[in-house]
Structure formats: C-alpha cells, structure tokens
Short mmCIF file of C-alpha atoms in Angstrom, two decimals:
data_model
loop_
_atom_site.label_atom_id
_atom_site.label_comp_id
_atom_site.label_asym_id
_atom_site.label_seq_id
_atom_site.Cartn_x
_atom_site.Cartn_y
_atom_site.Cartn_z
CA MET A 24 -14.31 -45.39 39.42
CA ILE A 25 -13.88 -41.70 38.60
CA ILE A 26 -12.09 -42.54 35.36
CA GLU A 27 -14.94 -44.84 34.29
CA ILE A 28 -17.52 -42.10 34.99
CA LEU A 29 -15.55 -39.49 32.96
CA ALA A 30 -15.15 -41.95 30.11
CA ALA A 31 -18.85 -42.72 30.07
CA ALA A 32 -19.68 -39.00 30.08
CA ALA A 33 -17.32 -38.39 27.19
CA THR A 34 -18.85 -41.16 25.11
CA GLU A 35 -22.36 -40.00 25.86
CA ALA A 36 -21.63 -36.29 25.09
CA PRO A 37 -23.57 -35.18 22.01
CA ALA A 38 -21.55 -34.30 18.92
CA ASN A 39 -21.43 -30.65 17.92
CA LYS A 40 -23.58 -30.22 14.83
CA PHE A 41 -23.35 -26.45 14.65
CA GLY A 42 -19.66 -25.77 13.95
CA PHE A 43 -18.16 -23.82 11.07
CA LYS A 44 -17.63 -26.91 8.93
CA GLU A 45 -21.14 -28.15 9.62
CA ALA A 46 -22.58 -24.73 8.74
CA LEU A 47 -20.79 -24.80 5.37
CA GLU A 48 -22.00 -28.31 4.66
CA GLN A 49 -25.56 -27.29 5.42
CA GLY A 50 -25.25 -24.18 3.28
CA GLY A 51 -24.01 -26.18 0.33
CA PHE A 52 -22.67 -24.59 -2.84
CA ILE A 53 -23.73 -21.04 -1.95
CA ALA A 54 -21.97 -21.11 1.42
CA TYR A 55 -18.76 -22.54 -0.06
CA ALA A 56 -18.80 -20.07 -2.95
CA THR A 57 -19.29 -17.14 -0.58
CA VAL A 58 -16.40 -18.21 1.65
CA ILE A 59 -14.11 -18.78 -1.35
CA ILE A 60 -14.89 -15.34 -2.80
CA LEU A 61 -14.28 -13.65 0.54
CA GLY A 62 -11.04 -15.62 0.94
CA ILE A 63 -9.78 -14.45 -2.45
CA MET A 64 -10.67 -10.86 -1.56
CA SER A 65 -8.86 -11.11 1.77
CA PHE A 66 -5.73 -12.62 0.21
CA GLY A 67 -5.68 -9.96 -2.52
CA SER A 68 -6.12 -7.17 0.01
CA PHE A 69 -3.18 -8.26 2.17
CA TYR A 70 -1.03 -8.91 -0.92
CA ILE A 71 -1.62 -5.37 -2.17
CA LEU A 72 -1.08 -3.93 1.30
CA PHE A 73 2.38 -5.46 1.72
CA THR A 74 3.58 -4.99 -1.87
CA LYS A 75 2.52 -1.34 -1.94
CA TRP A 76 4.00 -0.73 1.50
CA PHE A 77 7.40 -2.01 0.35
CA GLU A 78 7.15 0.02 -2.87
CA GLN A 79 6.33 3.19 -0.93
CA ASN A 80 9.20 2.60 1.49
CA LYS A 81 11.56 2.23 -1.47
CA ILE A 82 10.54 5.62 -2.90
CA MET A 83 10.79 7.24 0.54
CA ARG A 84 14.36 5.95 0.87
CA GLN A 85 15.11 7.35 -2.57
CA GLY A 86 13.80 10.73 -1.37
CA LYS A 87 16.27 10.66 1.51
CA GLU A 88 19.08 9.95 -0.94
CA VAL A 89 18.02 12.95 -3.04
CA ARG A 90 17.96 15.28 -0.04
CA SER A 91 21.33 14.06 1.19
CA GLY A 92 23.45 14.08 -1.95
CA PHE A 93 21.68 14.90 -5.22
CA TRP A 94 21.85 18.69 -5.06
CA ARG A 95 25.53 18.62 -4.07
CA ALA A 96 26.37 17.55 -7.62
CA ASN A 97 27.63 20.11 -10.13
CA SER A 98 24.93 19.31 -12.70
CA LEU A 99 21.65 17.47 -13.00
CA ARG A 100 23.24 14.76 -15.12
CA GLU A 101 25.92 14.17 -12.52
CA GLY A 102 23.31 14.09 -9.78
CA ALA A 103 21.19 11.61 -11.76
CA GLY A 104 24.21 9.31 -11.94
CA ARG A 105 24.20 9.14 -8.15
CA LEU A 106 20.65 7.81 -8.09
CA GLY A 107 19.60 4.24 -8.75
CA LYS A 108 18.54 3.22 -12.23
CA ASN A 109 15.02 2.37 -11.08
CA SER A 110 14.67 5.43 -8.87
CA ALA A 111 11.46 7.42 -9.30
CA TYR A 112 13.43 10.62 -8.74
CA ARG A 113 15.92 9.69 -11.45
CA GLN A 114 13.00 9.17 -13.84
CA ILE A 115 11.93 12.78 -13.25
CA VAL A 116 15.49 14.04 -13.79
CA ASP A 117 15.97 11.99 -16.97
CA ASP A 118 12.64 13.16 -18.38
CA GLY A 119 13.52 16.75 -17.54
CA LEU A 120 16.89 16.49 -19.27
CA ALA A 121 15.28 14.89 -22.31
CA ALA A 122 12.72 17.70 -22.46
CA GLU A 123 15.52 20.28 -22.17
CA GLU A 124 17.25 18.79 -25.21
CA GLN A 125 14.01 18.90 -27.21
CA HIS A 126 12.79 22.35 -26.20
CA ALA A 127 15.63 24.03 -28.11
CA LYS A 128 13.71 23.26 -31.29
CA MET A 129 10.87 25.55 -30.18
CA THR A 130 11.05 29.16 -31.28
CA ASP A 131 8.73 30.54 -28.59
CA SER A 132 10.27 30.71 -25.09
CA LEU A 133 6.83 30.40 -23.48
CA GLU A 134 6.15 27.22 -25.39
CA ALA A 135 9.54 25.89 -24.29
CA HIS A 136 8.68 26.51 -20.63
CA ASP A 137 5.29 24.83 -21.04
CA TRP A 138 6.96 21.89 -22.73
CA LEU A 139 9.38 21.43 -19.82
CA HIS A 140 6.61 21.81 -17.26
CA GLY A 141 4.35 19.38 -19.11
CA SER A 142 7.09 16.77 -19.47
CA LEU A 143 7.88 16.85 -15.77
CA ALA A 144 4.17 16.74 -14.92
CA ARG A 145 3.69 13.67 -17.12
CA SER A 146 6.64 11.94 -15.47
CA GLU A 147 5.29 12.76 -12.02
CA ALA A 148 1.79 11.57 -12.98
CA ALA A 149 3.18 8.25 -14.28
CA ILE A 150 4.88 7.59 -10.93
CA ASN A 151 1.75 8.49 -8.97
CA ALA A 152 -0.36 6.25 -11.20
CA ARG A 153 2.01 3.34 -10.58
CA LEU A 154 1.78 3.90 -6.85
CA ALA A 155 -2.02 4.06 -6.98
CA SER A 156 -2.35 0.77 -8.85
CA GLY A 157 -4.07 -1.83 -6.73
CA LEU A 158 -5.82 0.67 -4.48
CA PRO A 159 -9.10 0.42 -6.46
CA PHE A 160 -9.16 -3.28 -5.59
CA LEU A 161 -8.94 -2.42 -1.88
CA ALA A 162 -11.74 0.11 -2.26
CA THR A 163 -13.86 -2.45 -4.10
CA VAL A 164 -13.29 -5.09 -1.42
CA GLY A 165 -14.12 -2.64 1.34
CA ALA A 166 -17.36 -1.66 -0.39
CA THR A 167 -18.58 -5.06 -1.57
CA ALA A 168 -17.35 -7.62 1.00
CA PRO A 169 -20.08 -6.77 3.56
CA PHE A 170 -22.75 -7.24 0.90
CA ILE A 171 -21.29 -10.59 -0.17
CA GLY A 172 -21.43 -11.67 3.45
CA LEU A 173 -24.95 -10.30 3.64
CA PHE A 174 -25.90 -12.45 0.67
CA GLY A 175 -24.82 -15.52 2.63
CA THR A 176 -26.77 -14.20 5.61
CA VAL A 177 -29.94 -13.86 3.57
CA VAL A 178 -29.57 -17.39 2.23
CA GLY A 179 -29.06 -18.73 5.76
CA ILE A 180 -32.14 -16.94 7.07
CA TYR A 181 -34.13 -18.23 4.10
CA ARG A 182 -33.09 -21.79 4.89
CA ALA A 183 -34.06 -21.28 8.54
CA LEU A 184 -37.53 -20.14 7.49
CA ILE A 185 -37.92 -23.18 5.25
CA ASN A 186 -37.00 -25.47 8.14
CA ILE A 187 -39.52 -23.72 10.37
CA GLY A 188 -42.22 -24.13 7.72
CA ILE A 189 -41.46 -27.83 7.22
CA ALA A 190 -41.30 -28.61 10.96
CA GLY A 191 -44.28 -26.44 11.83
CA SER A 192 -42.47 -25.04 14.86
CA ALA A 193 -39.46 -22.77 15.49
CA SER A 194 -37.51 -25.26 17.59
CA ILE A 195 -33.86 -24.44 18.22
CA ASP A 196 -32.58 -27.61 16.56
CA LYS A 197 -34.31 -26.64 13.31
CA VAL A 198 -33.05 -23.07 13.03
CA ALA A 199 -29.71 -23.14 14.87
CA GLY A 200 -27.76 -24.41 11.84
CA PRO A 201 -29.07 -21.96 9.21
CA VAL A 202 -29.00 -19.01 11.63
CA GLY A 203 -25.45 -19.89 12.67
CA GLU A 204 -24.47 -20.03 9.01
CA ALA A 205 -26.04 -16.59 8.45
CA LEU A 206 -24.11 -15.07 11.36
CA ILE A 207 -20.85 -16.61 10.17
CA MET A 208 -21.28 -15.09 6.70
CA THR A 209 -21.96 -11.66 8.20
CA ALA A 210 -18.83 -11.91 10.36
CA LEU A 211 -16.68 -13.04 7.44
CA GLY A 212 -17.86 -10.15 5.28
CA LEU A 213 -16.91 -7.63 7.97
CA LEU A 214 -13.62 -9.43 8.66
CA VAL A 215 -12.63 -8.99 5.02
CA ALA A 216 -13.98 -5.45 4.52
CA VAL A 217 -12.54 -3.69 7.58
CA PRO A 218 -8.82 -4.49 6.89
CA ALA A 219 -9.29 -3.53 3.22
CA VAL A 220 -10.70 -0.12 4.15
CA LEU A 221 -7.96 0.51 6.71
CA ALA A 222 -5.26 -0.54 4.22
CA TYR A 223 -6.74 1.71 1.52
CA ASN A 224 -6.78 4.79 3.76
CA TYR A 225 -3.27 4.07 5.06
CA LEU A 226 -1.72 3.58 1.62
CA GLN A 227 -3.62 6.55 0.18
CA ALA A 228 -2.25 8.85 2.89
CA ARG A 229 1.31 7.69 2.20
CA ASN A 230 0.80 8.17 -1.55
CA LYS A 231 -0.27 11.77 -0.95
CA ARG A 232 2.88 12.39 1.09
CA ILE A 233 5.05 10.91 -1.67
CA ALA A 234 3.20 12.94 -4.33
CA GLU A 235 3.95 16.14 -2.43
CA GLN A 236 7.65 15.27 -2.29
CA LEU A 237 7.73 14.41 -6.00
CA SER A 238 5.92 17.64 -6.87
CA GLY A 239 8.42 19.71 -4.90
CA PHE A 240 11.35 17.90 -6.50
CA SER A 241 9.84 18.38 -9.97
CA THR A 242 9.48 22.12 -9.30
CA ASP A 243 13.12 22.33 -8.21
CA ILE A 244 14.23 20.52 -11.36
CA LEU A 245 12.22 22.90 -13.55
CA ALA A 246 13.71 25.94 -11.83
CA ASN A 247 17.22 24.52 -12.14
CA ILE A 248 16.83 23.84 -15.85
CA ASN A 249 15.33 27.25 -16.62
CA SER A 250 18.05 29.04 -14.64
CA ARG A 251 20.84 27.05 -16.31
CA GLY A 252 21.83 25.45 -13.03
CA THR A 253 21.83 28.64 -11.00
CA ILE A 254 18.82 27.94 -8.78
CA LYS A 255 19.21 25.05 -6.37
CA PRO A 256 17.46 24.14 -3.14
CA THR A 257 19.33 24.99 0.02
CA VAL A 258 21.33 21.97 1.13
CA THR A 259 22.42 21.67 4.73
CA ALA A 260 26.14 21.21 5.00
CA ALA A 261 27.33 17.87 6.31
CA PRO A 262 28.46 18.07 9.94
CA ALA A 263 32.23 18.32 10.28
CA THR A 264 33.98 15.42 11.94
CA ALA A 265 35.16 16.48 15.35
CA LYS A 266 38.86 15.99 16.00
CA PRO A 267 39.76 14.04 19.12
CA ALA A 268 40.64 16.33 22.00
CA THR A 269 44.27 16.32 23.07
CA THR A 270 44.68 15.17 26.64
CA ALA A 271 46.62 17.19 29.17
CA ALA A 272 49.22 14.44 29.50
CA GLY A 273 49.72 14.30 25.74
CA ALA A 274 50.06 18.08 25.53
CA SER A 275 52.68 18.20 28.30
CA ALA A 276 54.59 15.39 26.64
CA ALA A 277 54.61 17.32 23.38
CA VAL A 278 55.90 20.43 25.16
CA LYS A 279 58.76 18.47 26.77
CA LYS A 280 59.80 17.11 23.40
#
C-alpha cells in the first residue's frame, strides 16, 4: 500500500522547468554564447595559472642551484657550465660573457661599463617579459567576466519583462525562468572573474620575487666581470661531514692491540 502511494506521488510530481539546462534553452543563442565565452575564459585562466606556476617553480629551483654551487666555480664560464642549458640564470651569465668579449672594442671605459650594464639589463628584462606573458589575459578576464555575466543578466531581465507584458500579470510561472537565467549568468560571471583576479595577484607577487633575485644576480655578475673575477658574493661553506664517534669499547680494544 505504501509503495503504491509513493509511486503515485512520484508520477504526479511536477517536472522541474527551472533548472540550468532549461534556463539555457529559454535564453537561446545569447545564453549559450555567454556560457561558452565564460567557459573559454575560465579554462584559459586555469591553464595560465598552472603553466606559469610550474615555470616560476623551475626558475626558483634554478636560483637555489646558483646559490649552492655557482659562485664556488673558479670563473663565470665554469659556473655557467654547472647550470642547465635552459636556465634563466645561465642566460644572464652567457649574455654577460658575450658583452664582456664585445666591450673590448670600445675605447671609452665608461661606455664599456654602460654596455655591460645594458646587456645584462636587456637579458633580465627578456626573462621578466617571458614570465609576465599570459598575465594580461588573467587581468582581462578578471575585469570583463562580471560584465559578460551582467550582459546575460540584462537579457534575462528583459525577457522577464516581456513575459510580464504579454501575460498582463507578474505571476511566478512567467518570470521564474528568465529571472533564474539572469541570476545564473551573474553567478557564472563572478565564478570566472574571482579566480582570475586571485591567480593574477598570486603570480604577479611571485614574479616580483623572482625579478628581485634576477636583479641581484645580474648585479653580482656585473661586479665580477668589472673586477676581473675578484668580487664574488659571500658563499656559506658546506657543512663538514661529522665523523662517527668512537665507542668506549672500540677505543679500549684499540688500546689493547
């Protein structure tokens, strides 16, 4: 008896006409186009976030390699050989060495110094520009996604007003669909914009930290070249490996022998 009642209630339950799919179908081409554009923006934002994060981590690991072993080398060329071929820090060293070979052709010592400084600055700027690529897209998404969602909201409200005008009354069944569509578009716009803004600020802060490290390394390279290898940053000596302590039994055995 109970099963028959539940089955009858299930068959008599009204179908939901105000879901996400139904809202898109009511919105038509504009609703679908808005969702597709926001989806592309969201996918692009997360793609840039993860690719840039891995690229930044790679350069940070290269910085640790430089601090641990680069300045222990006898020369810049030897130290560059210890770095990876695609290392951002090796690019600065290679550009500095190339500028050193070319500055001998300049008769004015001041011009030679400016040439070295400018070459290292250009190398540093090229690395920073590569790290900053993609960030304008995140900024654009964060600034425009809410307005794209708002466009869908305006269209939904407009359709609700048309339904009210046709029906002659603001009954809930006439305006629930268009108003629901409008709210969904607003939520989607915010859902796309907020992660993009957070990702932009996060990656920008890490880029500034990397730029500071590259600038300091570039200054050290310039000082080393101008001083003919005399000036080097202070490198902490590697901790000595502790020898295993001799036990009392082992010592007494050695004495008996």
